[in-house]
Amino acid sequence: MILGLLIKKIFIDKNYKPIFLLVISGLIPIFFLIWQILKLQAFSILIERFITRTGFGNTLDDKKSFVITFWLSHFRINFGEIGVFLFFNSVIYLCLLFYFFKIKNKIFFYYLSLFLFLPLVQIYFFKNHSIVHDFSTLKFILPISLIPFTFLPISTFKTLITNKENKIFIIIASLFTFSFILLIKMKTLYYGKDLKNISQAIFYSLTIINPLIIYLIIKNKKYFLTILFLTNFLLALSYVKTNFPLKNFQFKAKQDMPYELIGNSIKNCTKFNDIVFSFEIDIPDRPTILISQSMKRVYKIKSLKDIKNKVKNIKEVFNIKIFYLQKPNKKNYPFVKNIGFYNCSNYYYSTLSLESLNKILNQK
């Protein structure tokens, strides 16, 4: 963002006075970040993570198709096929406007470009991160909400009153050609399963091209602006109504688990030399939402044999604890008749030694 502001000040405003302040304001957080990394002695970890996230290192995730994983999976889940369609139509439309009409309002074009292309730079520079984490799509909320339904209709109107109509037909033809190619491509990818949503995507692309159509029909400025506002407003409401339930993929109405209660229970009921396992939950070191409460990892298992494989190379003295979300019954956990269980901080635990574990496994 700081880099984007610098570009604006140098090439658009041609105002070099605030550049020093911008550079200093950008360097201050970087300085504190470097200081924190030095204190933690984590430079090697940071470099390794950077190499991984940018895709310079080799990981299994890098073998996935970025287009299919990010655009046709993550983006589609969070914004729908309609969102994919609106975003790329916005990019194509902006490029066409700039190329054919040489938009004179450079500041307006700058902010349009910033909203559209800055998220693209981020996801393609950190390709591995974008593939692994579906929440990386959330940086597109601003362009999806503002550009198709507000900025581009306004820019179209400003362009229409100053340019010849023959260029308008070039834009309309180009957009519909792009839409048709995308429709055929999506047909191939989805094998006809989502054609209803794809047809809706074409309908919503009217948020971009409807000013052109309205202008060709209505030349009266007052009526033109009224109909332009109403059509874009109704299409925006329709898009929100259709896709609003998708918010539950990232922002759940209710938490899947009572993280704080689970974490506090594990923290209060386990000791340093306890190794905790569970048939129901997993607490990895990342993300930190659960481990910040529990202060201890929990390893998810499918059977007691998994415990044996996990602890076989540990040389120090340790105890094995098994965590249960609900009171364990003998039908699901037949081994509890041998090791027992107890309640601690609203959840249930079993404690056993390696010798006890071997004894149970040998009985099977």
Tab-separated table of N, CA and C in Angstrom, residues 232-347:
chain	number	residue	atom	x	y	z
A	232	ASN	N	-28.200	-0.630	-11.252
A	232	ASN	CA	-27.021	-1.096	-10.519
A	232	ASN	C	-27.344	-1.407	-9.066
A	233	PHE	N	-28.213	-0.624	-8.471
A	233	PHE	CA	-28.602	-0.856	-7.079
A	233	PHE	C	-29.346	-2.180	-6.945
A	234	LEU	N	-30.274	-2.439	-7.862
A	234	LEU	CA	-31.043	-3.686	-7.809
A	234	LEU	C	-30.162	-4.899	-8.091
A	235	LEU	N	-29.253	-4.763	-9.042
A	235	LEU	CA	-28.341	-5.866	-9.330
A	235	LEU	C	-27.409	-6.142	-8.149
A	236	ALA	N	-26.968	-5.072	-7.489
A	236	ALA	CA	-26.111	-5.247	-6.306
A	236	ALA	C	-26.874	-5.956	-5.193
A	237	LEU	N	-28.127	-5.544	-4.956
A	237	LEU	CA	-28.954	-6.209	-3.935
A	237	LEU	C	-29.175	-7.672	-4.282
A	238	SER	N	-29.419	-7.929	-5.547
A	238	SER	CA	-29.643	-9.305	-5.991
A	238	SER	C	-28.396	-10.159	-5.771
A	239	TYR	N	-27.220	-9.585	-6.076
A	239	TYR	CA	-25.963	-10.313	-5.873
A	239	TYR	C	-25.743	-10.616	-4.392
A	240	VAL	N	-25.974	-9.639	-3.539
A	240	VAL	CA	-25.801	-9.837	-2.096
A	240	VAL	C	-26.762	-10.908	-1.592
A	241	LYS	N	-28.027	-10.840	-2.036
A	241	LYS	CA	-29.025	-11.820	-1.588
A	241	LYS	C	-28.628	-13.234	-2.009
A	242	THR	N	-28.111	-13.358	-3.234
A	242	THR	CA	-27.744	-14.672	-3.753
A	242	THR	C	-26.525	-15.246	-3.049
A	243	ASN	N	-25.541	-14.394	-2.779
A	243	ASN	CA	-24.249	-14.876	-2.298
A	243	ASN	C	-23.978	-14.641	-0.822
A	244	PHE	N	-24.885	-13.959	-0.121
A	244	PHE	CA	-24.641	-13.661	1.288
A	244	PHE	C	-24.441	-14.912	2.143
A	245	PRO	N	-25.164	-16.006	1.895
A	245	PRO	CA	-24.907	-17.218	2.706
A	245	PRO	C	-23.474	-17.734	2.617
A	246	LEU	N	-22.731	-17.361	1.551
A	246	LEU	CA	-21.352	-17.820	1.409
A	246	LEU	C	-20.435	-17.267	2.493
A	247	LYS	N	-20.878	-16.216	3.200
A	247	LYS	CA	-20.047	-15.649	4.272
A	247	LYS	C	-19.774	-16.676	5.360
A	248	ASN	N	-20.646	-17.662	5.490
A	248	ASN	CA	-20.484	-18.651	6.559
A	248	ASN	C	-19.266	-19.548	6.355
A	249	PHE	N	-18.683	-19.543	5.145
A	249	PHE	CA	-17.467	-20.329	4.941
A	249	PHE	C	-16.283	-19.721	5.689
A	250	GLN	N	-16.263	-18.392	5.799
A	250	GLN	CA	-15.154	-17.733	6.489
A	250	GLN	C	-15.571	-17.161	7.838
A	251	PHE	N	-16.817	-16.676	7.944
A	251	PHE	CA	-17.292	-16.057	9.182
A	251	PHE	C	-18.500	-16.845	9.664
A	252	LYS	N	-18.238	-17.841	10.458
A	252	LYS	CA	-19.295	-18.746	10.892
A	252	LYS	C	-20.190	-18.064	11.920
A	253	ALA	N	-21.516	-18.311	11.776
A	253	ALA	CA	-22.461	-17.712	12.718
A	253	ALA	C	-22.211	-18.211	14.139
A	254	LYS	N	-21.849	-19.470	14.259
A	254	LYS	CA	-21.523	-20.051	15.561
A	254	LYS	C	-20.183	-20.759	15.465
A	255	GLN	N	-19.448	-20.731	16.551
A	255	GLN	CA	-18.166	-21.409	16.547
A	255	GLN	C	-18.366	-22.910	16.485
A	256	ASP	N	-17.513	-23.571	15.715
A	256	ASP	CA	-17.593	-25.029	15.638
A	256	ASP	C	-17.317	-25.662	16.999
A	257	MET	N	-16.404	-25.058	17.732
A	257	MET	CA	-16.034	-25.578	19.046
A	257	MET	C	-15.885	-24.425	20.026
A	258	PRO	N	-16.149	-24.677	21.303
A	258	PRO	CA	-15.880	-23.654	22.328
A	258	PRO	C	-14.388	-23.600	22.616
A	259	TYR	N	-13.639	-22.880	21.759
A	259	TYR	CA	-12.182	-22.894	21.821
A	259	TYR	C	-11.642	-22.553	23.206
A	260	GLU	N	-12.207	-21.520	23.815
A	260	GLU	CA	-11.670	-21.072	25.097
A	260	GLU	C	-11.852	-22.125	26.177
A	261	LEU	N	-13.017	-22.779	26.203
A	261	LEU	CA	-13.278	-23.803	27.222
A	261	LEU	C	-12.372	-25.014	27.039
A	262	ILE	N	-12.236	-25.460	25.790
A	262	ILE	CA	-11.368	-26.612	25.509
A	262	ILE	C	-9.921	-26.282	25.878
A	263	GLY	N	-9.459	-25.120	25.439
A	263	GLY	CA	-8.079	-24.734	25.703
A	263	GLY	C	-7.784	-24.613	27.188
A	264	ASN	N	-8.681	-23.971	27.932
A	264	ASN	CA	-8.471	-23.814	29.376
A	264	ASN	C	-8.494	-25.151	30.091
A	265	SER	N	-9.355	-26.058	29.638
A	265	SER	CA	-9.424	-27.379	30.264
A	265	SER	C	-8.102	-28.129	30.082
A	266	ILE	N	-7.579	-28.128	28.862
A	266	ILE	CA	-6.314	-28.827	28.598
A	266	ILE	C	-5.165	-28.182	29.379
A	267	LYS	N	-5.168	-26.852	29.441
A	267	LYS	CA	-4.119	-26.144	30.177
A	267	LYS	C	-4.161	-26.481	31.669
A	268	ASN	N	-5.378	-26.572	32.226
A	268	ASN	CA	-5.523	-26.816	33.667
A	268	ASN	C	-5.349	-28.282	34.047
A	269	CYS	N	-5.599	-29.194	33.096
A	269	CYS	CA	-5.669	-30.615	33.445
A	269	CYS	C	-4.475	-31.432	32.948
A	270	THR	N	-3.501	-30.783	32.351
A	270	THR	CA	-2.321	-31.513	31.881
A	270	THR	C	-1.056	-30.859	32.429
A	271	LYS	N	0.014	-31.639	32.481
A	271	LYS	CA	1.299	-31.152	32.975
A	271	LYS	C	2.334	-31.155	31.848
A	272	PHE	N	3.523	-30.662	32.187
A	272	PHE	CA	4.574	-30.498	31.181
A	272	PHE	C	4.926	-31.816	30.503
A	273	ASN	N	5.003	-32.914	31.276
A	273	ASN	CA	5.451	-34.187	30.707
A	273	ASN	C	4.301	-35.050	30.195
A	274	ASP	N	3.112	-34.457	30.046
A	274	ASP	CA	1.966	-35.168	29.460
A	274	ASP	C	1.956	-34.978	27.948
A	275	ILE	N	1.741	-36.056	27.230
A	275	ILE	CA	1.534	-35.996	25.779
A	275	ILE	C	0.062	-36.302	25.536
A	276	VAL	N	-0.633	-35.353	24.915
A	276	VAL	CA	-2.096	-35.425	24.833
A	276	VAL	C	-2.538	-35.879	23.448
A	277	PHE	N	-3.467	-36.837	23.451
A	277	PHE	CA	-4.041	-37.355	22.203
A	277	PHE	C	-5.557	-37.241	22.276
A	278	SER	N	-6.185	-37.262	21.112
A	278	SER	CA	-7.648	-37.201	21.072
A	278	SER	C	-8.145	-37.879	19.802
A	279	PHE	N	-9.314	-38.514	19.913
A	279	PHE	CA	-9.954	-39.112	18.744
A	279	PHE	C	-10.831	-38.094	18.009
A	280	GLU	N	-10.978	-36.888	18.584
A	280	GLU	CA	-11.949	-35.922	18.057
A	280	GLU	C	-11.347	-34.608	17.600
A	281	ILE	N	-10.316	-34.122	18.272
A	281	ILE	CA	-9.775	-32.810	17.913
A	281	ILE	C	-8.280	-32.900	17.674
A	282	ASP	N	-7.788	-31.887	16.966
A	282	ASP	CA	-6.355	-31.765	16.703
A	282	ASP	C	-5.964	-30.329	17.040
A	283	ILE	N	-4.933	-30.147	17.832
A	283	ILE	CA	-4.410	-28.809	18.116
A	283	ILE	C	-2.978	-28.747	17.589
A	284	PRO	N	-2.799	-28.232	16.380
A	284	PRO	CA	-1.447	-28.118	15.807
A	284	PRO	C	-0.769	-26.856	16.336
A	285	ASP	N	0.477	-26.651	15.950
A	285	ASP	CA	1.158	-25.428	16.367
A	285	ASP	C	0.696	-24.219	15.563
A	286	ARG	N	0.174	-24.447	14.354
A	286	ARG	CA	-0.404	-23.387	13.534
A	286	ARG	C	-1.659	-23.917	12.870
A	287	PRO	N	-2.739	-23.124	12.788
A	287	PRO	CA	-2.896	-21.783	13.341
A	287	PRO	C	-2.960	-21.807	14.867
A	288	THR	N	-2.763	-20.661	15.492
A	288	THR	CA	-2.533	-20.601	16.942
A	288	THR	C	-3.806	-20.396	17.752
A	289	ILE	N	-4.974	-20.441	17.119
A	289	ILE	CA	-6.208	-20.104	17.822
A	289	ILE	C	-6.471	-21.003	19.026
A	290	LEU	N	-6.178	-22.304	18.913
A	290	LEU	CA	-6.408	-23.218	20.032
A	290	LEU	C	-5.197	-23.364	20.939
A	291	ILE	N	-4.026	-23.437	20.340
A	291	ILE	CA	-2.832	-23.663	21.162
A	291	ILE	C	-2.526	-22.455	22.044
A	292	SER	N	-2.997	-21.270	21.656
A	292	SER	CA	-2.812	-20.097	22.503
A	292	SER	C	-3.614	-20.215	23.787
A	293	GLN	N	-4.674	-21.021	23.761
A	293	GLN	CA	-5.475	-21.277	24.968
A	293	GLN	C	-4.960	-22.489	25.725
A	294	SER	N	-4.675	-23.562	25.004
A	294	SER	CA	-4.311	-24.828	25.662
A	294	SER	C	-2.859	-24.845	26.135
A	295	MET	N	-1.979	-24.092	25.442
A	295	MET	CA	-0.538	-24.082	25.728
A	295	MET	C	0.087	-25.462	25.552
A	296	LYS	N	-0.591	-26.329	24.837
A	296	LYS	CA	-0.079	-27.687	24.614
A	296	LYS	C	-0.722	-28.245	23.361
A	297	ARG	N	0.076	-28.956	22.570
A	297	ARG	CA	-0.454	-29.589	21.374
A	297	ARG	C	-1.300	-30.799	21.739
A	298	VAL	N	-2.266	-31.083	20.870
A	298	VAL	CA	-3.060	-32.310	20.984
A	298	VAL	C	-2.992	-33.004	19.635
A	299	TYR	N	-2.619	-34.283	19.644
A	299	TYR	CA	-2.446	-35.049	18.414
A	299	TYR	C	-3.685	-35.907	18.167
A	300	LYS	N	-4.272	-35.744	16.987
A	300	LYS	CA	-5.465	-36.523	16.662
A	300	LYS	C	-5.079	-37.928	16.220
A	301	ILE	N	-5.813	-38.921	16.716
A	301	ILE	CA	-5.512	-40.325	16.412
A	301	ILE	C	-6.780	-41.041	15.967
A	302	LYS	N	-6.588	-42.161	15.276
A	302	LYS	CA	-7.711	-43.012	14.886
A	302	LYS	C	-7.787	-44.265	15.749
A	303	SER	N	-6.663	-44.657	16.312
A	303	SER	CA	-6.622	-45.847	17.161
A	303	SER	C	-5.488	-45.701	18.160
A	304	LEU	N	-5.459	-46.571	19.181
A	304	LEU	CA	-4.387	-46.530	20.175
A	304	LEU	C	-3.033	-46.858	19.560
A	305	LYS	N	-3.050	-47.588	18.466
A	305	LYS	CA	-1.805	-47.928	17.793
A	305	LYS	C	-1.092	-46.678	17.290
A	306	ASP	N	-1.878	-45.647	16.943
A	306	ASP	CA	-1.281	-44.388	16.488
A	306	ASP	C	-0.455	-43.746	17.594
A	307	ILE	N	-0.903	-43.926	18.840
A	307	ILE	CA	-0.145	-43.382	19.977
A	307	ILE	C	1.220	-44.054	20.046
A	308	LYS	N	1.215	-45.375	19.903
A	308	LYS	CA	2.469	-46.144	19.974
A	308	LYS	C	3.471	-45.652	18.923
A	309	ASN	N	2.990	-45.418	17.717
A	309	ASN	CA	3.870	-44.953	16.646
A	309	ASN	C	4.398	-43.538	16.924
A	310	LYS	N	3.577	-42.726	17.596
A	310	LYS	CA	3.957	-41.339	17.845
A	310	LYS	C	5.023	-41.218	18.928
A	311	VAL	N	4.967	-42.067	19.952
A	311	VAL	CA	5.848	-41.905	21.117
A	311	VAL	C	7.045	-42.863	21.105
A	312	LYS	N	7.181	-43.676	20.078
A	312	LYS	CA	8.187	-44.744	20.107
A	312	LYS	C	9.624	-44.227	20.194
A	313	ASN	N	9.888	-42.997	19.723
A	313	ASN	CA	11.253	-42.475	19.724
A	313	ASN	C	11.533	-41.500	20.871
A	314	ILE	N	10.574	-41.329	21.767
A	314	ILE	CA	10.756	-40.395	22.889
A	314	ILE	C	11.562	-41.073	23.992
A	315	LYS	N	12.627	-40.434	24.424
A	315	LYS	CA	13.523	-41.015	25.427
A	315	LYS	C	13.197	-40.536	26.848
A	316	GLU	N	12.601	-39.343	26.967
A	316	GLU	CA	12.319	-38.785	28.291
A	316	GLU	C	11.100	-39.459	28.923
A	317	VAL	N	10.959	-39.240	30.226
A	317	VAL	CA	9.801	-39.781	30.955
A	317	VAL	C	8.559	-38.980	30.571
A	318	PHE	N	7.473	-39.657	30.281
A	318	PHE	CA	6.244	-38.968	29.895
A	318	PHE	C	5.029	-39.801	30.304
A	319	ASN	N	3.896	-39.109	30.345
A	319	ASN	CA	2.606	-39.752	30.555
A	319	ASN	C	1.736	-39.540	29.328
A	320	ILE	N	0.843	-40.463	29.067
A	320	ILE	CA	-0.083	-40.355	27.940
A	320	ILE	C	-1.447	-39.953	28.482
A	321	LYS	N	-2.018	-38.917	27.874
A	321	LYS	CA	-3.376	-38.503	28.229
A	321	LYS	C	-4.241	-38.520	26.973
A	322	ILE	N	-5.461	-38.981	27.156
A	322	ILE	CA	-6.430	-38.974	26.057
A	322	ILE	C	-7.560	-38.022	26.426
A	323	PHE	N	-7.844	-37.100	25.522
A	323	PHE	CA	-8.865	-36.070	25.745
A	323	PHE	C	-10.154	-36.449	25.016
A	324	TYR	N	-11.307	-36.269	25.694
A	324	TYR	CA	-12.621	-36.549	25.094
A	324	TYR	C	-13.503	-35.305	25.210
A	325	LEU	N	-14.215	-35.000	24.141
A	325	LEU	CA	-15.160	-33.881	24.190
A	325	LEU	C	-16.388	-34.224	25.020
A	326	GLN	N	-16.783	-35.501	25.007
A	326	GLN	CA	-17.941	-35.955	25.782
A	326	GLN	C	-17.553	-37.192	26.584
A	327	LYS	N	-18.408	-37.549	27.515
A	327	LYS	CA	-18.142	-38.708	28.372
A	327	LYS	C	-17.986	-39.960	27.507
A	328	PRO	N	-16.835	-40.620	27.579
A	328	PRO	CA	-16.599	-41.786	26.712
A	328	PRO	C	-17.422	-42.996	27.154
A	329	ASN	N	-17.979	-43.689	26.176
A	329	ASN	CA	-18.727	-44.916	26.502
A	329	ASN	C	-17.928	-46.134	26.027
A	330	LYS	N	-18.251	-47.268	26.598
A	330	LYS	CA	-17.477	-48.488	26.326
A	330	LYS	C	-17.707	-49.019	24.913
A	331	LYS	N	-18.822	-48.594	24.296
A	331	LYS	CA	-19.092	-49.054	22.944
A	331	LYS	C	-18.115	-48.417	21.951
A	332	ASN	N	-17.915	-47.077	22.077
A	332	ASN	CA	-17.003	-46.374	21.163
A	332	ASN	C	-15.547	-46.494	21.585
A	333	TYR	N	-15.325	-46.597	22.879
A	333	TYR	CA	-13.966	-46.663	23.417
A	333	TYR	C	-13.869	-47.853	24.378
A	334	PRO	N	-13.790	-49.064	23.864
A	334	PRO	CA	-13.809	-50.260	24.724
A	334	PRO	C	-12.639	-50.330	25.705
A	335	PHE	N	-11.548	-49.633	25.405
A	335	PHE	CA	-10.367	-49.695	26.268
A	335	PHE	C	-10.543	-48.943	27.585
A	336	VAL	N	-11.594	-48.104	27.702
A	336	VAL	CA	-11.754	-47.322	28.938
A	336	VAL	C	-12.068	-48.207	30.139
A	337	LYS	N	-12.572	-49.419	29.880
A	337	LYS	CA	-12.839	-50.325	31.006
A	337	LYS	C	-11.542	-50.742	31.704
A	338	ASN	N	-10.421	-50.643	30.971
A	338	ASN	CA	-9.124	-51.005	31.552
A	338	ASN	C	-8.397	-49.805	32.163
A	339	ILE	N	-8.537	-48.631	31.542
A	339	ILE	CA	-7.755	-47.473	32.009
A	339	ILE	C	-8.617	-46.437	32.738
A	340	GLY	N	-9.950	-46.477	32.558
A	340	GLY	CA	-10.822	-45.534	33.230
A	340	GLY	C	-10.764	-44.142	32.631
A	341	PHE	N	-11.531	-43.237	33.196
A	341	PHE	CA	-11.545	-41.842	32.752
A	341	PHE	C	-12.026	-40.968	33.905
A	342	TYR	N	-11.830	-39.688	33.805
A	342	TYR	CA	-12.241	-38.759	34.859
A	342	TYR	C	-12.600	-37.414	34.232
A	343	ASN	N	-13.382	-36.655	34.965
A	343	ASN	CA	-13.815	-35.330	34.514
A	343	ASN	C	-12.871	-34.277	35.078
A	344	CYS	N	-12.463	-33.347	34.225
A	344	CYS	CA	-11.624	-32.239	34.663
A	344	CYS	C	-11.961	-31.007	33.831
A	345	SER	N	-12.427	-29.956	34.486
A	345	SER	CA	-12.777	-28.692	33.806
A	345	SER	C	-13.739	-28.917	32.651
A	346	ASN	N	-14.801	-29.677	32.918
A	346	ASN	CA	-15.929	-29.875	31.980
A	346	ASN	C	-15.659	-30.853	30.844
A	347	TYR	N	-14.458	-31.423	30.781
A	347	TYR	CA	-14.161	-32.415	29.758
A	347	TYR	C	-13.564	-33.661	30.403
